[in-house]
mmCIF file of C-alpha atoms and ligand atoms in Angstrom:
data_model
loop_
_atom_site.group_PDB
_atom_site.id
_atom_site.type_symbol
_atom_site.label_atom_id
_atom_site.label_comp_id
_atom_site.label_asym_id
_atom_site.label_seq_id
_atom_site.Cartn_x
_atom_site.Cartn_y
_atom_site.Cartn_z
ATOM 1 C CA MET A 3 -2.201 -22.905 -21.784
ATOM 2 C CA MET A 4 -3.418 -22.922 -17.307
ATOM 3 C CA MET A 5 -1.118 -21.840 -15.554
ATOM 4 C CA GLU A 6 1.117 -24.480 -13.946
ATOM 5 C CA ILE A 7 2.110 -23.366 -10.224
ATOM 6 C CA ILE A 8 5.361 -24.653 -9.057
ATOM 7 C CA LYS A 9 6.121 -25.098 -5.662
ATOM 8 C CA LEU A 10 9.951 -24.786 -4.278
ATOM 9 C CA SER A 11 11.931 -25.408 -1.269
ATOM 10 C CA THR A 12 15.483 -24.434 -1.132
ATOM 11 C CA THR A 13 16.072 -26.526 -3.574
ATOM 12 C CA ASN A 14 14.163 -28.450 -6.236
ATOM 13 C CA TRP A 15 14.748 -25.470 -8.951
ATOM 14 C CA ASN A 16 14.096 -27.583 -11.827
ATOM 15 C CA ASN A 17 14.266 -26.621 -15.472
ATOM 16 C CA VAL A 18 10.778 -25.314 -17.449
ATOM 17 C CA GLY A 19 12.711 -22.900 -19.005
ATOM 18 C CA PRO A 20 13.900 -21.303 -21.080
ATOM 19 C CA LEU A 21 11.472 -17.898 -18.260
ATOM 20 C CA THR A 22 11.274 -14.590 -18.011
ATOM 21 C CA LEU A 23 9.976 -14.708 -13.998
ATOM 22 C CA THR A 24 9.599 -11.576 -11.762
ATOM 23 C CA ILE A 25 9.384 -11.808 -8.327
ATOM 24 C CA GLY A 26 7.572 -10.459 -5.441
ATOM 25 C CA ASN A 27 5.753 -10.758 -2.499
ATOM 26 C CA PHE A 28 2.501 -9.919 -5.143
ATOM 27 C CA ASP A 29 -0.207 -9.054 -1.585
ATOM 28 C CA GLY A 30 -3.388 -7.041 -4.114
ATOM 29 C CA VAL A 31 -1.970 -7.817 -7.788
ATOM 30 C CA HIS A 32 -2.640 -4.694 -7.726
ATOM 31 C CA LEU A 33 -2.124 -1.771 -11.028
ATOM 32 C CA GLY A 34 1.842 -1.641 -10.762
ATOM 33 C CA HIS A 35 1.706 -5.587 -10.453
ATOM 34 C CA GLN A 36 -0.066 -6.365 -13.391
ATOM 35 C CA LYS A 37 1.843 -4.000 -14.964
ATOM 36 C CA LEU A 38 4.524 -6.029 -14.076
ATOM 37 C CA PHE A 39 2.987 -9.899 -15.590
ATOM 38 C CA ASN A 40 2.492 -8.370 -18.577
ATOM 39 C CA ILE A 41 5.709 -7.150 -19.590
ATOM 40 C CA VAL A 42 6.514 -10.357 -18.823
ATOM 41 C CA LYS A 43 4.487 -12.015 -21.367
ATOM 42 C CA SER A 44 5.077 -9.685 -23.618
ATOM 43 C CA TYR A 45 8.751 -11.663 -23.821
ATOM 44 C CA LYS A 46 7.267 -14.153 -26.802
ATOM 45 C CA ASP A 47 11.177 -15.870 -26.103
ATOM 46 C CA THR A 48 10.656 -17.481 -22.801
ATOM 47 C CA LYS A 49 7.885 -18.495 -20.742
ATOM 48 C CA SER A 50 6.244 -16.319 -18.804
ATOM 49 C CA GLY A 51 6.444 -16.985 -14.984
ATOM 50 C CA ALA A 52 5.775 -15.565 -11.521
ATOM 51 C CA LEU A 53 8.003 -16.301 -7.424
ATOM 52 C CA THR A 54 6.225 -15.871 -4.350
ATOM 53 C CA LEU A 55 6.968 -16.186 -0.975
ATOM 54 C CA ASP A 56 3.836 -18.208 1.024
ATOM 55 C CA PRO A 57 3.458 -17.467 3.918
ATOM 56 C CA HIS A 58 3.797 -13.551 2.702
ATOM 57 C CA PRO A 59 7.552 -12.596 5.184
ATOM 58 C CA GLN A 60 5.838 -10.650 7.571
ATOM 59 C CA VAL A 61 3.888 -12.964 9.458
ATOM 60 C CA LEU A 62 6.859 -15.410 8.854
ATOM 61 C CA PHE A 63 9.391 -12.781 11.233
ATOM 62 C CA GLY A 64 6.154 -13.213 13.046
ATOM 63 C CA ARG A 65 5.373 -8.784 12.398
ATOM 64 C CA ASP A 66 2.114 -8.268 15.901
ATOM 65 C CA GLY A 67 -0.765 -8.186 13.558
ATOM 66 C CA PHE A 68 0.803 -8.644 10.194
ATOM 67 C CA GLN A 69 -2.542 -9.185 7.299
ATOM 68 C CA THR A 70 -2.233 -9.253 3.653
ATOM 69 C CA LEU A 71 -4.553 -8.603 1.610
ATOM 70 C CA LEU A 72 -4.946 -11.468 0.048
ATOM 71 C CA SER A 73 -4.619 -15.769 1.760
ATOM 72 C CA ILE A 74 -2.478 -17.631 -0.990
ATOM 73 C CA GLU A 75 -5.475 -18.643 -2.219
ATOM 74 C CA ASN A 76 -7.406 -15.809 -3.360
ATOM 75 C CA LYS A 77 -3.836 -15.493 -4.555
ATOM 76 C CA ILE A 78 -3.347 -17.924 -6.817
ATOM 77 C CA GLU A 79 -7.265 -17.084 -8.165
ATOM 78 C CA LEU A 80 -6.465 -13.777 -9.385
ATOM 79 C CA LEU A 81 -2.974 -14.863 -9.904
ATOM 80 C CA LYS A 82 -4.661 -17.046 -12.958
ATOM 81 C CA GLU A 83 -6.460 -13.764 -14.316
ATOM 82 C CA GLU A 84 -2.597 -12.767 -15.228
ATOM 83 C CA ASN A 85 -2.030 -15.272 -17.744
ATOM 84 C CA ILE A 86 1.245 -16.270 -16.641
ATOM 85 C CA ASP A 87 2.341 -19.910 -17.398
ATOM 86 C CA TYR A 88 4.099 -20.707 -13.812
ATOM 87 C CA LEU A 89 3.333 -19.303 -10.853
ATOM 88 C CA PHE A 90 6.093 -20.442 -8.644
ATOM 89 C CA ILE A 91 5.540 -20.028 -4.775
ATOM 90 C CA ALA A 92 8.640 -20.649 -2.994
ATOM 91 C CA ASP A 93 8.033 -22.526 1.026
ATOM 92 C CA PHE A 94 8.771 -19.319 3.370
ATOM 93 C CA ASN A 95 10.640 -20.537 5.798
ATOM 94 C CA HIS A 96 13.433 -19.498 8.177
ATOM 95 C CA ASP A 97 16.175 -21.740 5.550
ATOM 96 C CA PHE A 98 14.709 -20.270 2.459
ATOM 97 C CA ALA A 99 15.386 -16.674 4.030
ATOM 98 C CA SER A 100 19.000 -17.747 4.437
ATOM 99 C CA LEU A 101 19.376 -18.710 0.981
ATOM 100 C CA SER A 102 22.692 -16.346 0.694
ATOM 101 C CA ILE A 103 22.677 -13.743 -2.867
ATOM 102 C CA ASP A 104 24.131 -16.844 -4.698
ATOM 103 C CA GLU A 105 22.410 -19.601 -4.150
ATOM 104 C CA PHE A 106 19.331 -17.639 -4.874
ATOM 105 C CA ILE A 107 20.917 -17.036 -8.300
ATOM 106 C CA GLN A 108 22.183 -20.552 -9.499
ATOM 107 C CA ASN A 109 18.130 -21.308 -8.168
ATOM 108 C CA LEU A 110 16.961 -19.203 -10.663
ATOM 109 C CA LYS A 111 19.781 -20.669 -13.366
ATOM 110 C CA ASP A 112 18.346 -24.466 -12.920
ATOM 111 C CA LEU A 113 14.434 -23.178 -12.831
ATOM 112 C CA GLY A 114 15.854 -21.683 -16.496
ATOM 113 C CA VAL A 115 15.336 -18.162 -15.655
ATOM 114 C CA VAL A 116 17.029 -15.241 -18.173
ATOM 115 C CA ARG A 117 14.715 -12.853 -17.800
ATOM 116 C CA MET A 118 13.435 -10.604 -14.737
ATOM 117 C CA VAL A 119 11.497 -8.423 -15.093
ATOM 118 C CA ILE A 120 11.210 -6.175 -11.891
ATOM 119 C CA GLY A 121 10.806 -2.436 -9.577
ATOM 120 C CA ARG A 122 13.185 -0.965 -8.751
ATOM 121 C CA ASP A 123 12.833 -2.551 -5.011
ATOM 122 C CA ALA A 124 13.022 -5.474 -6.586
ATOM 123 C CA ARG A 125 15.251 -7.464 -2.867
ATOM 124 C CA PHE A 126 15.819 -10.829 -2.648
ATOM 125 C CA ALA A 127 17.847 -12.883 -0.756
ATOM 126 C CA LYS A 128 18.705 -13.646 3.097
ATOM 127 C CA ASN A 129 18.047 -10.219 4.817
ATOM 128 C CA GLY A 130 17.177 -8.653 0.808
ATOM 129 C CA SER A 131 20.383 -8.374 0.187
ATOM 130 C CA GLY A 132 20.488 -9.510 -3.351
ATOM 131 C CA THR A 133 20.136 -5.920 -5.285
ATOM 132 C CA ILE A 134 19.255 -5.459 -9.462
ATOM 133 C CA ASN A 135 22.741 -5.473 -10.040
ATOM 134 C CA ASP A 136 23.079 -8.825 -8.488
ATOM 135 C CA LEU A 137 20.593 -10.032 -11.587
ATOM 136 C CA LYS A 138 22.619 -7.773 -14.174
ATOM 137 C CA VAL A 139 25.985 -10.344 -14.225
ATOM 138 C CA HIS A 140 23.500 -12.679 -14.672
ATOM 139 C CA PHE A 141 20.506 -12.506 -16.252
ATOM 140 C CA ASP A 142 18.983 -9.277 -18.873
ATOM 141 C CA VAL A 143 17.500 -7.622 -16.770
ATOM 142 C CA VAL A 144 14.724 -5.261 -16.397
ATOM 143 C CA VAL A 145 13.888 -2.954 -14.539
ATOM 144 C CA VAL A 146 10.066 -1.156 -14.254
ATOM 145 C CA ASP A 147 8.968 2.309 -14.619
ATOM 146 C CA ASP A 148 7.418 3.289 -11.030
ATOM 147 C CA VAL A 149 3.422 2.649 -11.850
ATOM 148 C CA ILE A 150 1.619 4.912 -9.922
ATOM 149 C CA GLY A 151 -1.754 6.202 -9.061
ATOM 150 C CA SER A 152 -2.756 8.692 -6.805
ATOM 151 C CA ASN A 153 0.205 10.540 -7.064
ATOM 152 C CA HIS A 154 2.767 7.564 -5.585
ATOM 153 C CA ARG A 155 3.975 4.873 -6.580
ATOM 154 C CA ILE A 156 1.306 2.156 -6.099
ATOM 155 C CA SER A 157 2.146 -0.886 -3.150
ATOM 156 C CA THR A 158 -0.255 -3.182 -1.451
ATOM 157 C CA SER A 159 1.311 -0.496 2.100
ATOM 158 C CA MET A 160 0.131 2.632 0.251
ATOM 159 C CA ILE A 161 -3.553 0.084 0.066
ATOM 160 C CA LYS A 162 -3.826 -0.996 2.864
ATOM 161 C CA GLU A 163 -3.469 3.137 4.841
ATOM 162 C CA LEU A 164 -7.041 3.679 1.447
ATOM 163 C CA LEU A 165 -8.790 1.123 3.214
ATOM 164 C CA LEU A 166 -7.774 1.758 6.975
ATOM 165 C CA LYS A 167 -7.878 5.352 6.180
ATOM 166 C CA GLY A 168 -12.403 4.676 4.679
ATOM 167 C CA GLU A 169 -10.367 5.550 -0.002
ATOM 168 C CA LEU A 170 -12.161 2.982 -0.596
ATOM 169 C CA HIS A 171 -13.084 4.242 -3.921
ATOM 170 C CA SER A 172 -9.109 5.707 -4.373
ATOM 171 C CA ALA A 173 -7.914 1.509 -2.820
ATOM 172 C CA ASN A 174 -10.412 -0.363 -5.212
ATOM 173 C CA GLU A 175 -9.009 2.251 -8.257
ATOM 174 C CA LEU A 176 -4.753 0.820 -7.650
ATOM 175 C CA LEU A 177 -5.977 -2.077 -7.412
ATOM 176 C CA GLY A 178 -7.778 -2.994 -10.680
ATOM 177 C CA TYR A 179 -10.676 -4.722 -8.671
ATOM 178 C CA GLU A 180 -12.388 -4.871 -5.723
ATOM 179 C CA TYR A 181 -10.768 -5.595 -2.765
ATOM 180 C CA PHE A 182 -13.088 -8.402 -1.048
ATOM 181 C CA ILE A 183 -12.075 -10.812 1.434
ATOM 182 C CA ASP A 184 -13.815 -14.221 1.420
ATOM 183 C CA GLY A 185 -15.051 -16.108 4.555
ATOM 184 C CA TYR A 186 -17.755 -18.563 6.805
ATOM 185 C CA VAL A 187 -21.047 -17.380 7.203
ATOM 186 C CA GLU A 188 -21.227 -17.886 11.441
ATOM 187 C CA HIS A 189 -24.216 -17.525 13.610
ATOM 188 C CA GLY A 190 -24.274 -14.102 15.413
ATOM 189 C CA ASN A 191 -26.504 -13.188 17.845
ATOM 190 C CA LYS A 192 -29.798 -12.887 15.955
ATOM 191 C CA VAL A 193 -30.125 -8.546 17.018
ATOM 192 C CA GLY A 194 -30.240 -7.741 14.060
ATOM 193 C CA LYS A 195 -33.502 -9.871 12.794
ATOM 194 C CA THR A 196 -35.506 -8.354 15.359
ATOM 195 C CA LEU A 197 -33.900 -4.354 14.116
ATOM 196 C CA GLY A 198 -36.155 -5.267 10.702
ATOM 197 C CA PHE A 199 -32.516 -6.053 9.488
ATOM 198 C CA PRO A 200 -30.994 -9.644 9.396
ATOM 199 C CA THR A 201 -26.819 -9.612 8.630
ATOM 200 C CA ALA A 202 -24.913 -12.821 7.688
ATOM 201 C CA ASN A 203 -22.349 -12.639 9.996
ATOM 202 C CA ILE A 204 -18.757 -13.124 8.470
ATOM 203 C CA GLN A 205 -16.103 -15.141 9.745
ATOM 204 C CA TYR A 206 -13.894 -12.807 8.924
ATOM 205 C CA LYS A 207 -10.477 -14.778 10.568
ATOM 206 C CA ASP A 208 -6.811 -12.633 9.865
ATOM 207 C CA SER A 209 -8.075 -10.988 7.148
ATOM 208 C CA PHE A 210 -7.808 -7.307 6.375
ATOM 209 C CA LEU A 211 -10.299 -5.468 7.087
ATOM 210 C CA PRO A 212 -10.542 -1.671 5.683
ATOM 211 C CA LYS A 213 -12.638 1.480 8.127
ATOM 212 C CA ASN A 214 -15.870 0.360 9.944
ATOM 213 C CA GLY A 215 -18.685 1.758 8.717
ATOM 214 C CA VAL A 216 -21.091 0.671 6.082
ATOM 215 C CA TYR A 217 -21.004 -0.216 2.392
ATOM 216 C CA LEU A 218 -22.141 -0.699 -0.083
ATOM 217 C CA VAL A 219 -21.398 -4.207 -1.461
ATOM 218 C CA LYS A 220 -21.687 -6.821 -3.598
ATOM 219 C CA PHE A 221 -22.302 -10.690 -1.272
ATOM 220 C CA PHE A 222 -21.337 -13.236 -3.623
ATOM 221 C CA ILE A 223 -22.881 -17.029 -2.747
ATOM 222 C CA ASP A 224 -23.623 -20.063 -4.707
ATOM 223 C CA SER A 225 -21.883 -18.436 -7.619
ATOM 224 C CA LYS A 226 -24.643 -15.684 -7.664
ATOM 225 C CA MET A 227 -24.402 -12.363 -6.781
ATOM 226 C CA HIS A 228 -26.839 -9.839 -5.089
ATOM 227 C CA PHE A 229 -25.777 -6.554 -3.182
ATOM 228 C CA GLY A 230 -25.938 -6.296 0.468
ATOM 229 C CA ILE A 231 -25.088 -3.979 2.616
ATOM 230 C CA CYS A 232 -22.185 -4.044 5.147
ATOM 231 C CA ASN A 233 -21.384 -3.041 9.377
ATOM 232 C CA ILE A 234 -18.280 -3.778 10.150
ATOM 233 C CA GLY A 235 -17.359 -2.142 13.384
ATOM 234 C CA ASN A 236 -17.902 -2.948 17.779
ATOM 235 C CA ASN A 237 -21.418 -2.287 17.227
ATOM 236 C CA PRO A 238 -21.525 0.144 19.839
ATOM 237 C CA THR A 239 -24.662 0.872 20.394
ATOM 238 C CA VAL A 240 -26.772 -2.717 20.713
ATOM 239 C CA ASN A 241 -24.653 -6.320 21.973
ATOM 240 C CA TYR A 242 -20.941 -3.638 21.956
ATOM 241 C CA SER A 243 -18.583 -6.242 20.696
ATOM 242 C CA LYS A 244 -15.105 -5.768 21.441
ATOM 243 C CA THR A 245 -12.951 -8.058 18.243
ATOM 244 C CA ARG A 246 -14.390 -6.418 15.320
ATOM 245 C CA LYS A 247 -17.681 -7.799 13.964
ATOM 246 C CA MET A 248 -18.323 -7.616 9.819
ATOM 247 C CA GLU A 249 -22.142 -8.464 8.757
ATOM 248 C CA VAL A 250 -23.885 -8.203 6.172
ATOM 249 C CA TYR A 251 -27.923 -7.557 5.201
ATOM 250 C CA ILE A 252 -28.170 -8.861 1.420
ATOM 251 C CA LEU A 253 -30.772 -7.314 -0.498
ATOM 252 C CA ASP A 254 -34.169 -9.501 -0.750
ATOM 253 C CA TYR A 255 -32.661 -12.375 -0.214
ATOM 254 C CA ASP A 256 -34.328 -14.929 2.817
ATOM 255 C CA LYS A 257 -32.445 -17.448 2.714
ATOM 256 C CA ILE A 258 -30.773 -18.962 5.352
ATOM 257 C CA ILE A 259 -26.984 -19.129 5.040
ATOM 258 C CA TYR A 260 -24.964 -20.848 8.337
ATOM 259 C CA ASP A 261 -21.504 -22.520 7.296
ATOM 260 C CA LYS A 262 -21.314 -21.263 3.522
ATOM 261 C CA ILE A 263 -18.230 -19.430 1.985
ATOM 262 C CA VAL A 264 -19.250 -17.015 0.501
ATOM 263 C CA ARG A 265 -17.107 -12.953 -0.570
ATOM 264 C CA VAL A 266 -18.316 -9.095 -0.412
ATOM 265 C CA SER A 267 -16.661 -7.277 -1.816
ATOM 266 C CA PHE A 268 -16.951 -2.998 -1.548
ATOM 267 C CA VAL A 269 -18.910 -1.196 -3.985
ATOM 268 C CA GLU A 270 -18.735 1.953 -1.874
ATOM 269 C CA ARG A 271 -18.414 2.816 1.305
ATOM 270 C CA ILE A 272 -21.588 5.109 2.511
ATOM 271 C CA ARG A 273 -21.010 5.881 7.079
ATOM 272 C CA ASP A 274 -19.074 5.295 9.538
ATOM 273 C CA GLU A 275 -20.254 3.028 12.256
ATOM 274 C CA MET A 276 -21.612 6.074 14.792
ATOM 275 C CA LYS A 277 -23.398 5.361 18.111
ATOM 276 C CA PHE A 278 -26.222 6.305 18.867
ATOM 277 C CA ASN A 279 -28.770 7.293 21.998
ATOM 278 C CA SER A 280 -31.551 4.489 20.462
ATOM 279 C CA LYS A 281 -32.741 1.110 19.235
ATOM 280 C CA GLU A 282 -34.634 3.725 16.839
ATOM 281 C CA GLU A 283 -32.245 6.248 16.322
ATOM 282 C CA LEU A 284 -29.828 3.366 14.594
ATOM 283 C CA ILE A 285 -33.114 1.958 12.814
ATOM 284 C CA ASP A 286 -34.190 5.119 11.480
ATOM 285 C CA GLU A 287 -30.097 5.670 10.172
ATOM 286 C CA MET A 288 -30.401 1.007 8.788
ATOM 287 C CA HIS A 289 -33.312 2.948 6.441
ATOM 288 C CA ASN A 290 -31.713 5.659 5.816
ATOM 289 C CA ASP A 291 -28.838 3.258 4.117
ATOM 290 C CA GLU A 292 -30.934 1.345 2.714
ATOM 291 C CA ILE A 293 -31.922 4.189 0.631
ATOM 292 C CA ILE A 294 -28.930 4.992 -0.742
ATOM 293 C CA SER A 295 -27.674 1.752 -1.033
ATOM 294 C CA ARG A 296 -30.908 0.827 -3.337
ATOM 295 C CA ASN A 297 -30.229 4.553 -5.340
ATOM 296 C CA LEU A 298 -26.856 4.237 -5.579
ATOM 297 C CA ILE A 299 -27.273 0.245 -7.378
ATOM 298 C CA LYS A 300 -29.959 2.021 -9.412
ATOM 299 C CA SER A 301 -26.797 4.356 -11.168
ATOM 300 C CA ILE A 302 -24.545 1.790 -10.881
ATOM 301 C CA LYS A 303 -26.642 -0.922 -12.946
ATOM 302 C CA ILE A 304 -27.271 2.010 -15.578
ATOM 303 C CA TRP A 305 -23.593 1.864 -16.142
HETATM 304 C C1 FMN B 24 -26.776 -1.398 7.612
HETATM 305 C C2 FMN B 24 -26.104 -1.408 8.827
HETATM 306 C C3 FMN B 24 -25.907 -0.513 9.598
HETATM 307 C C4 FMN B 24 -25.544 -0.905 10.759
HETATM 308 N N1 FMN B 24 -25.091 0.405 11.692
HETATM 309 C C5 FMN B 24 -24.508 -0.162 12.893
HETATM 310 C C6 FMN B 24 -24.088 1.667 13.322
HETATM 311 O O1 FMN B 24 -23.634 2.977 13.714
HETATM 312 N N2 FMN B 24 -23.846 1.702 14.843
HETATM 313 C C7 FMN B 24 -23.601 0.354 15.704
HETATM 314 O O2 FMN B 24 -24.465 0.726 16.949
HETATM 315 N N3 FMN B 24 -23.811 0.021 14.871
HETATM 316 C C8 FMN B 24 -24.332 -1.245 13.762
HETATM 317 N N4 FMN B 24 -25.217 -1.535 13.448
HETATM 318 C C9 FMN B 24 -24.365 -3.110 13.137
HETATM 319 C C10 FMN B 24 -26.318 -4.064 14.604
HETATM 320 O O3 FMN B 24 -26.411 -2.879 15.641
HETATM 321 C C11 FMN B 24 -26.094 -5.306 14.383
HETATM 322 O O4 FMN B 24 -25.702 -5.681 13.654
HETATM 323 C C12 FMN B 24 -26.897 -5.669 16.205
HETATM 324 O O5 FMN B 24 -25.814 -5.493 16.684
HETATM 325 C C13 FMN B 24 -26.866 -7.272 15.336
HETATM 326 O O6 FMN B 24 -25.870 -7.907 15.851
HETATM 327 P P1 FMN B 24 -25.832 -9.918 16.287
HETATM 328 O O7 FMN B 24 -24.902 -9.859 14.666
HETATM 329 O O8 FMN B 24 -25.502 -9.288 17.233
HETATM 330 O O9 FMN B 24 -27.152 -10.135 16.411
HETATM 331 C C14 FMN B 24 -25.247 -1.274 11.444
HETATM 332 C C15 FMN B 24 -26.145 -2.978 10.937
HETATM 333 C C16 FMN B 24 -26.242 -2.777 9.284
HETATM 334 C C17 FMN B 24 -26.639 -4.735 8.922
HETATM 335 N N1 ATP B 25 3.798 0.488 -8.005
HETATM 336 C C1 ATP B 25 4.546 0.353 -9.270
HETATM 337 N N2 ATP B 25 6.184 0.042 -10.233
HETATM 338 C C2 ATP B 25 6.596 -0.919 -10.522
HETATM 339 N N3 ATP B 25 6.982 -1.489 -9.829
HETATM 340 C C3 ATP B 25 6.554 -2.378 -8.661
HETATM 341 C C4 ATP B 25 4.942 -1.800 -8.292
HETATM 342 N N4 ATP B 25 5.070 -2.421 -7.321
HETATM 343 C C5 ATP B 25 5.403 -2.460 -7.100
HETATM 344 N N5 ATP B 25 6.188 -3.430 -7.841
HETATM 345 C C6 ATP B 25 7.674 -4.474 -8.304
HETATM 346 O O1 ATP B 25 6.731 -5.482 -8.240
HETATM 347 C C7 ATP B 25 7.836 -7.326 -7.406
HETATM 348 C C8 ATP B 25 6.611 -6.722 -5.872
HETATM 349 O O2 ATP B 25 6.753 -5.977 -5.283
HETATM 350 P P1 ATP B 25 6.063 -6.477 -4.227
HETATM 351 O O3 ATP B 25 4.421 -6.668 -3.943
HETATM 352 O O4 ATP B 25 6.751 -7.197 -3.246
HETATM 353 O O5 ATP B 25 6.009 -4.473 -3.593
HETATM 354 P P2 ATP B 25 5.293 -3.833 -3.024
HETATM 355 O O6 ATP B 25 4.014 -4.359 -4.185
HETATM 356 O O7 ATP B 25 5.665 -3.029 -3.091
HETATM 357 O O8 ATP B 25 4.188 -4.107 -1.271
HETATM 358 P P3 ATP B 25 5.024 -2.927 -0.038
HETATM 359 O O9 ATP B 25 4.158 -1.710 -0.130
HETATM 360 O O10 ATP B 25 4.235 -4.394 0.605
HETATM 361 O O11 ATP B 25 6.323 -3.289 -0.555
HETATM 362 C C9 ATP B 25 8.523 -6.126 -7.441
HETATM 363 O O12 ATP B 25 9.629 -5.999 -7.916
HETATM 364 C C10 ATP B 25 8.767 -4.080 -6.967
HETATM 365 O O13 ATP B 25 9.721 -3.484 -7.336
#
């Protein structure tokens, strides 16, 4: 069965039960989240469901500069792969955020929830006042053991920290897939061409960018995959940009691709972005990036 998506307001929780449900932000749909979904699905006496909030609470409450790993569209895409029966997306506004513990629990009952699968720190209702103990009074509650990775409990915040530190490998490992960003290809300053490395400039909007630097990436366009080398940063050597840029030199590719939506998946971090003394030094280093990348690709292809 295909996952069915149901949008929830504060009141329209109609019975689709009996249901085993997990709740959370699920930003990143990381290995910790994936374990929850697997446990939800393991109960054959009910249908399976996940309830998430859109927008993310930190966005609603206007935390400065808060960015999510996944847009809601990407989250839906990844959750579809988890093969749960229902995804409930709560329209997270101030009314929804004000639901009391009792109101929230009544809504869950109206939805047909009989069992909740959650991590030990799960919270719900106004200011996160609802806890596992409140749920236990009404439902069969399954508290899932912490999923550990890199010696810590896996969490969205930890994965973001790893991406910011340039520890791409660990981040990808804890996500269970290669971190990716979707965006439009926009017009750049066309300087790349004159360096011998034409690049697709990606309009990454409010996506969460990994640490500045050069990365081997997979570049998906028109449902095809090409390898590419991505630079994230301010281009300190030529054409300094105040806002961070994300651009990809696509290997063995010469099509003009403005305005298309593409996906950039981060495979390997190659180096920091650097300020060179001359254009020539930058070009030399970019040649070196290409050699490193082509070698990495060979080793990936062997596996
Ligand atoms: C593989 C690659 C590595 C890059 N490394 C650096 C770098 O270390 N330092 C830097 O200032 N710019 C770096 N750049 C950015 C180039 O300077 C950039 O492509 C050029 O400024 C063209 O930008 P444009 O989009 O404005 O035409 C790199 C670009 C690529 C594709
Ligand atoms: N590593 C983990 N092991 C077990 N359960 C987890 C793990 N990470 C999250 N959960 C559970 O998954 C549900 C959703 O978690 P949620 O996405 O809200 O937070 P998170 O992944 O811990 O990220 P954040 O860093 O934003 O708190 C919750 O019930 C939470 O307890």
